[in-house]
mmCIF file of C-alpha atoms in Angstrom:
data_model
loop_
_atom_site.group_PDB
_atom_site.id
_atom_site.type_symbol
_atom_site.label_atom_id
_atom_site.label_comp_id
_atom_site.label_asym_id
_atom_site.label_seq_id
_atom_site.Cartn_x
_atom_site.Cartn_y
_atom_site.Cartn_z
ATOM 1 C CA UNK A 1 0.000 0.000 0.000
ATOM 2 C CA UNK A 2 0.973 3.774 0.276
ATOM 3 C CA UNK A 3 2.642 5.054 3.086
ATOM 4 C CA UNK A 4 3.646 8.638 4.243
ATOM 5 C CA UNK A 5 4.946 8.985 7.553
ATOM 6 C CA UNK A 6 6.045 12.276 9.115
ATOM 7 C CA UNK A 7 6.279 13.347 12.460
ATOM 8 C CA UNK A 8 3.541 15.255 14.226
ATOM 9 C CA UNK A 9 4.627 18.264 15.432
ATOM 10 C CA UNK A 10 7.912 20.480 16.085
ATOM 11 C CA UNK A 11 8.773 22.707 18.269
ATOM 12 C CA UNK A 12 11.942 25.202 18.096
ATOM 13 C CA UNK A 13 13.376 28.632 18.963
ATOM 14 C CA UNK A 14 13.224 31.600 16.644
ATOM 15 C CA UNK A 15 16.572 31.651 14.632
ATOM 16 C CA UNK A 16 17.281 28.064 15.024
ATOM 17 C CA UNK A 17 17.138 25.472 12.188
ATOM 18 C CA UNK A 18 14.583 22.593 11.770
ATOM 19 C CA UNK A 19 14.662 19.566 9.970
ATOM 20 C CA UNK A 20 11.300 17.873 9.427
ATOM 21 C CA UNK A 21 11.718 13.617 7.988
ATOM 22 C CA UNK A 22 9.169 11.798 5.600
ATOM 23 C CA UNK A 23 9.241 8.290 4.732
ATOM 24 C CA UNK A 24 7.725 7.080 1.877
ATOM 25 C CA UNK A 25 6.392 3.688 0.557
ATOM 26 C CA UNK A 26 4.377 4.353 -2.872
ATOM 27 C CA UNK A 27 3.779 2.003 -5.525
ATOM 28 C CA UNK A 28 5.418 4.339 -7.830
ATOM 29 C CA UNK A 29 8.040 7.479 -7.517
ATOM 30 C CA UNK A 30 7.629 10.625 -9.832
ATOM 31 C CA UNK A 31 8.850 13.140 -7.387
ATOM 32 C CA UNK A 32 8.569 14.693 -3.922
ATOM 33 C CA UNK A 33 7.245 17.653 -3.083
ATOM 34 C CA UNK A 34 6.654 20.029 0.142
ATOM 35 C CA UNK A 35 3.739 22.045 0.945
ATOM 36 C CA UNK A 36 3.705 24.722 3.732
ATOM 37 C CA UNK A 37 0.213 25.422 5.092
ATOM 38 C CA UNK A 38 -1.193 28.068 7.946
ATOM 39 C CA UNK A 39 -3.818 27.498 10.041
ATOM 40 C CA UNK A 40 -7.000 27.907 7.867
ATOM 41 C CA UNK A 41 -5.217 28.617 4.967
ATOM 42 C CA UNK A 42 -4.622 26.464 1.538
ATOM 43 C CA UNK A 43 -1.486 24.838 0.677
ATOM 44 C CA UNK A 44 1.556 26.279 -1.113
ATOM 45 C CA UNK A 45 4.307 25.171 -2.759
ATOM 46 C CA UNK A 46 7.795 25.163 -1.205
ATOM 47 C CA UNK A 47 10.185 22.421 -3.527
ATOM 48 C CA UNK A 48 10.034 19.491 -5.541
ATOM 49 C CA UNK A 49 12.738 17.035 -6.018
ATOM 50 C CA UNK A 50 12.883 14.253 -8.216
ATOM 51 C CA UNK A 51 16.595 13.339 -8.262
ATOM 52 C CA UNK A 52 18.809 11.978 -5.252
ATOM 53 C CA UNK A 53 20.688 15.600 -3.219
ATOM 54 C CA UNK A 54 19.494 18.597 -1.868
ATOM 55 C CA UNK A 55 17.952 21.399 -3.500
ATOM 56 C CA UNK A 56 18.534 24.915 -1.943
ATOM 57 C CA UNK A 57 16.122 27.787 -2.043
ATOM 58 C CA UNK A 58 16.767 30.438 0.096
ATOM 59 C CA UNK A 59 16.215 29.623 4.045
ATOM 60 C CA UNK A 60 14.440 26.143 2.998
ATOM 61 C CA UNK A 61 16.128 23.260 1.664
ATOM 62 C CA UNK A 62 14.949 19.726 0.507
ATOM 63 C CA UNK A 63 16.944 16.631 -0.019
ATOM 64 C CA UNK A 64 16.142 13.652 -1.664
ATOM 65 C CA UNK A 65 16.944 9.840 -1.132
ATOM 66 C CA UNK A 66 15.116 7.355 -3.537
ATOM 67 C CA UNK A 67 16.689 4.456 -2.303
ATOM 68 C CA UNK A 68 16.296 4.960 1.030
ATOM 69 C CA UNK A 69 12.525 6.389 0.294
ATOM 70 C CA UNK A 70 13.406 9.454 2.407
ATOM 71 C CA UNK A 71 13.274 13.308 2.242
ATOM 72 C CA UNK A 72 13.536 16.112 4.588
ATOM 73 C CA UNK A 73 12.890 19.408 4.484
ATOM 74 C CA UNK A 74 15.442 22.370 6.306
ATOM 75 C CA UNK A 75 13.946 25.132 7.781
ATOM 76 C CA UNK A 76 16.799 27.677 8.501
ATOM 77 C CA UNK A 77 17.061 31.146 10.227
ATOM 78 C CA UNK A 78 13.465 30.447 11.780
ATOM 79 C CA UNK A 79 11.093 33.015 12.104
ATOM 80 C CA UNK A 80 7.935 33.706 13.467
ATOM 81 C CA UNK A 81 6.100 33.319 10.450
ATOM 82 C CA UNK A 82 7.351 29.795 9.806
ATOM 83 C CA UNK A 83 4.835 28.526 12.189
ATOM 84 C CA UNK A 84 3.065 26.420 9.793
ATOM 85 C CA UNK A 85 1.749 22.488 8.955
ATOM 86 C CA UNK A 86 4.457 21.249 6.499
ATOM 87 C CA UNK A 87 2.946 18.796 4.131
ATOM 88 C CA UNK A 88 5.311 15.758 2.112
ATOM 89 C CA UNK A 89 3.359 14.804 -1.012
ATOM 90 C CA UNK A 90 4.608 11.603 -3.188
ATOM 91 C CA UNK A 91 3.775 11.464 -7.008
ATOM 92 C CA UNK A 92 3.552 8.124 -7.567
ATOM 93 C CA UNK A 93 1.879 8.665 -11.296
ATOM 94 C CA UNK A 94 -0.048 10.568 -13.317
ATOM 95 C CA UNK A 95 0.096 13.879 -10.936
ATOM 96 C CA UNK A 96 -1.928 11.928 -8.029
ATOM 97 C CA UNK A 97 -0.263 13.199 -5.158
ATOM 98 C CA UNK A 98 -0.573 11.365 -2.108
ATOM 99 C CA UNK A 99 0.316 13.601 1.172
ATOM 100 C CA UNK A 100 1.199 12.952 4.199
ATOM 101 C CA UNK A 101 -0.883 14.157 7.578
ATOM 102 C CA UNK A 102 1.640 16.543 7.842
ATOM 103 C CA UNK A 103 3.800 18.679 10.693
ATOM 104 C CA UNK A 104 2.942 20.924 12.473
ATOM 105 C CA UNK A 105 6.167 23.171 13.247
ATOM 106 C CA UNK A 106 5.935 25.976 16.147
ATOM 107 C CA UNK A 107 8.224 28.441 16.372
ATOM 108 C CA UNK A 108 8.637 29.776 20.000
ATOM 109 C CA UNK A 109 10.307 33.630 20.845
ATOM 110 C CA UNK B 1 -4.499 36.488 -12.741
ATOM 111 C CA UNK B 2 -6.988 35.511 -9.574
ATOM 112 C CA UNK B 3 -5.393 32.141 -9.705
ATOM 113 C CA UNK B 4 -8.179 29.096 -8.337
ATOM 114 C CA UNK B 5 -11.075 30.666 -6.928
ATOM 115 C CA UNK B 6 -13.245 28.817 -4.855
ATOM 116 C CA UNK B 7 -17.224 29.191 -3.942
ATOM 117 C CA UNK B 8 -18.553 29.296 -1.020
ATOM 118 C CA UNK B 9 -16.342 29.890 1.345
ATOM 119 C CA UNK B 10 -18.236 27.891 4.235
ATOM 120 C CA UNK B 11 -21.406 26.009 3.781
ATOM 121 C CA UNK B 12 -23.943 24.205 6.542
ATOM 122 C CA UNK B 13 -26.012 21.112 4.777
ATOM 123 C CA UNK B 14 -28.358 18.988 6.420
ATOM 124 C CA UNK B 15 -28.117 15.192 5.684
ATOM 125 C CA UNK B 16 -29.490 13.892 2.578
ATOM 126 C CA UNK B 17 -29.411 17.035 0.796
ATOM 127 C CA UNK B 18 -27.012 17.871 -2.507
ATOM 128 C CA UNK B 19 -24.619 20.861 -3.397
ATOM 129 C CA UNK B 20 -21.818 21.773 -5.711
ATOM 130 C CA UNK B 21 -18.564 23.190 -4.991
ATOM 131 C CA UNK B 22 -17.908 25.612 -7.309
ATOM 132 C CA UNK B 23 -13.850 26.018 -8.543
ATOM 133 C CA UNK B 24 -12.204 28.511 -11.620
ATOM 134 C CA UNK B 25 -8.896 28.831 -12.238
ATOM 135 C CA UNK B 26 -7.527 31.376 -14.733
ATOM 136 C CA UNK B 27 -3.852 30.781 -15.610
ATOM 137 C CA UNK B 28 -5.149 27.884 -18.635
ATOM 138 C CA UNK B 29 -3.798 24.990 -16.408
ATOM 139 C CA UNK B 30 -4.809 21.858 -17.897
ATOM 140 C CA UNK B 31 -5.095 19.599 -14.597
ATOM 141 C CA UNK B 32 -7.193 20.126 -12.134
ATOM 142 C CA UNK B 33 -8.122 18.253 -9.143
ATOM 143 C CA UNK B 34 -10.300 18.185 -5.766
ATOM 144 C CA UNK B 35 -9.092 17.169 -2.331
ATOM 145 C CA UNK B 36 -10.739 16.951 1.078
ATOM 146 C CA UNK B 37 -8.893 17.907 4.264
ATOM 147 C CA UNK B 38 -10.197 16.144 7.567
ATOM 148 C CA UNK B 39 -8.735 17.872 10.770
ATOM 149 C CA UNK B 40 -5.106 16.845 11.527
ATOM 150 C CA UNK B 41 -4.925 14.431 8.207
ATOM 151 C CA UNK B 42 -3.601 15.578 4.678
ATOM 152 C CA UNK B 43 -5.366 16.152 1.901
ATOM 153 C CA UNK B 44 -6.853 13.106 0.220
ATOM 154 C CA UNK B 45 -7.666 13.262 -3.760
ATOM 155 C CA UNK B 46 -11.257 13.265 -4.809
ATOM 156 C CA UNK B 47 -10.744 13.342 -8.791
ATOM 157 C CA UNK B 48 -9.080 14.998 -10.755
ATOM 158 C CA UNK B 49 -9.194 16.017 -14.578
ATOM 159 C CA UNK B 50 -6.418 16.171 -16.892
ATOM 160 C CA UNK B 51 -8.523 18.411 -19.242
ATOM 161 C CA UNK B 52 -12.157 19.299 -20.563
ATOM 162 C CA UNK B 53 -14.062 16.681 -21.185
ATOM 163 C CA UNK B 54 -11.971 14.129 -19.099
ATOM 164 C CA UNK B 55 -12.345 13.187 -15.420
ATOM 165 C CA UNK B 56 -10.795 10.541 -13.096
ATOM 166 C CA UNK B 57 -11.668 8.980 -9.279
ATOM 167 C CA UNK B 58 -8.636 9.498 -7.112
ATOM 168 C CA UNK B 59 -8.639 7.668 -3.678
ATOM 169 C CA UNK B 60 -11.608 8.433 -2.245
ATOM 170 C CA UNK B 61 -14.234 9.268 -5.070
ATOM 171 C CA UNK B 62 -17.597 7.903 -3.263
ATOM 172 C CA UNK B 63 -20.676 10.284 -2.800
ATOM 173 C CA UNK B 64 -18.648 12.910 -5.229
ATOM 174 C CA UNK B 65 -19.222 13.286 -8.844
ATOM 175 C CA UNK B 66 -17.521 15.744 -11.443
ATOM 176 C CA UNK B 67 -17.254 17.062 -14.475
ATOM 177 C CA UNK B 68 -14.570 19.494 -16.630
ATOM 178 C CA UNK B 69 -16.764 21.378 -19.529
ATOM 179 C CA UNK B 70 -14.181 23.869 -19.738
ATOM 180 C CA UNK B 71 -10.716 24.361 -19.043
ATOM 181 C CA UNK B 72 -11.538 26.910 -16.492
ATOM 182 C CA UNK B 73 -14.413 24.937 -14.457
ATOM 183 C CA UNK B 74 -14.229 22.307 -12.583
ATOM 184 C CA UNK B 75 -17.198 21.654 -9.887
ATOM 185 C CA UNK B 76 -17.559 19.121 -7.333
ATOM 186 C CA UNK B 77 -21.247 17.426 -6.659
ATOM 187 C CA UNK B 78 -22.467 16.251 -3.716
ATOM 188 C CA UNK B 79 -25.666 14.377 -3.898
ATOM 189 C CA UNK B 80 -26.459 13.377 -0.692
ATOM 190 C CA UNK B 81 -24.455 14.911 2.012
ATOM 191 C CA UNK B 82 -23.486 12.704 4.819
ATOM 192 C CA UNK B 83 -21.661 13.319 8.079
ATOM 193 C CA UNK B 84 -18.562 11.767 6.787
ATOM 194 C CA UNK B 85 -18.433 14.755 4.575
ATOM 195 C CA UNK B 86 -18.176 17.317 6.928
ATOM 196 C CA UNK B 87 -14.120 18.233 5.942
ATOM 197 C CA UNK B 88 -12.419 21.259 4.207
ATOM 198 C CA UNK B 89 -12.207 20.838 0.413
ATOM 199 C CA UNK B 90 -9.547 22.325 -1.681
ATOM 200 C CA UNK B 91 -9.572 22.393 -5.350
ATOM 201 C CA UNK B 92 -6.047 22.619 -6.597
ATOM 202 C CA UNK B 93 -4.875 23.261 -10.552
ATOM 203 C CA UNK B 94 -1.387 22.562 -12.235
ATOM 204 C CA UNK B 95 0.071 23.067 -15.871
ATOM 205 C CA UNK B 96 1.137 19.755 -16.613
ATOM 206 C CA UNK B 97 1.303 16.556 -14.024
ATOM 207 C CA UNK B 98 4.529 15.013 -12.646
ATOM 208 C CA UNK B 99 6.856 17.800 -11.845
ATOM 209 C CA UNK B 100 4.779 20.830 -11.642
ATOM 210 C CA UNK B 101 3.683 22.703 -8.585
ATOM 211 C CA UNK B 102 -0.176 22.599 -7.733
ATOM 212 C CA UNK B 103 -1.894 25.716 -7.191
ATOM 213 C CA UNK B 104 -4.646 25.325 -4.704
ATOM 214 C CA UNK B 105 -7.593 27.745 -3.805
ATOM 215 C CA UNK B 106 -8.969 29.023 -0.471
ATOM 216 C CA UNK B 107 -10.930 26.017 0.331
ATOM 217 C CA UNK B 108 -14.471 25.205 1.242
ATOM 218 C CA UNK B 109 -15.504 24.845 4.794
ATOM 219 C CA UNK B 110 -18.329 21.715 4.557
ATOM 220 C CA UNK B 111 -20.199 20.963 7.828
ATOM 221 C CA UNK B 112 -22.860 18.165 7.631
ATOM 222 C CA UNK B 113 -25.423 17.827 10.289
#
């Protein structure tokens, strides 16, 4: 079956960094992304990798490991308005993303 | 460009009875798609459409139906509302499948009672 496991919820200091795991088991692999949500709010993109490494994008980073079925997402220099549910979606095919429940991430003064 | 609009914002239905979930998006993406959020879960796919005149069940498709007439629309039917679909929905649109990013709307609030 599919799988998406994340952890629940994160708590850190303002100005630290984060790192938020997902483990995936999907029947097929077209790419990973990550989703930041607030409270009420809809989904929006943050990165997508489809090849093994780490992709950089200003404080966030994702990496990528297909073998291992693995990905995390780096939340650097955090601030205030990080607090946020960050979502791990699998393609397995066909744009049919499956997400995970995802985390929720708190960012304390 | 509005991007995906979404109407109504919130809605209150008693059981048995039948709405649609209204969803335009403006930026001539071909895919579109319809996801319900249930509190503390991800989104789960409804259907989705890879174009007018084409729709598809995703994972949970029961007591939904669909249809794409244009590229723009894409509503979501209910036909006879149940508890179990008191949830958020979120109708989401993307250029292509695969690699691209999904654009998703505002969401409608769905309470069933």
């Amino acid at each position: 079956g599919q799988n998406i496991d994340q952890p629940t919820e994160m708590t850190a200091t303002e100005g630290a960094i984060v790192q938020i795991n997902c483990t995936y088991q999907t029947s097929g692999f077209n790419g990973l992304f990550w989703y930041q949500q607030h409270a009420g709010e809809a989904p929006t993109f943050l990165s997508y990798n489809v090849l093994d490494g780490l992709e950089e994008k200003g404080r966030f980073s994702s990496f990528l490991s297909r073998s291992k079925g693995y990905s995390y997402l780096l939340l650097k220099e955090l601030q205030m308005k990080d607090s946020a549910s960050y979502l791990c979606a699998v393609n397995p095919s066909w744009g049919k993303l499956q997400f995970g429940a995802g985390t929720q991430v708190v960012v304390t003064p | 460009n509005a991007g995906v609009t979404q109407t109504p914002k919130f809605r209150i239905l008693k059981i048995g009875q039948s709405m649609t979930l209204q969803c335009t998006q403006d930026m001539n993406h071909n895919y579109m798609y319809w996801y319900r959020q249930d509190p503390g879960m991800g989104l789960k796919l409804i259907y989705y459409s890879v174009g007018a005149g084409i729709t598809d069940k995703g994972e949970v498709p029961n007591g939904y139906n669909v249809s794409r007439s244009t590229t723009e629309d894409f509503p979501l039917r209910l036909e006879l509302a149940a508890p179990s679909q008191t949830s958020v929905y979120f109708c989401a649109s993307s250029y292509q499948e695969s690699s691209y990013e999904q654009y998703f709307g505002p969401g409608t609030r769905l309470t069933v009672t």
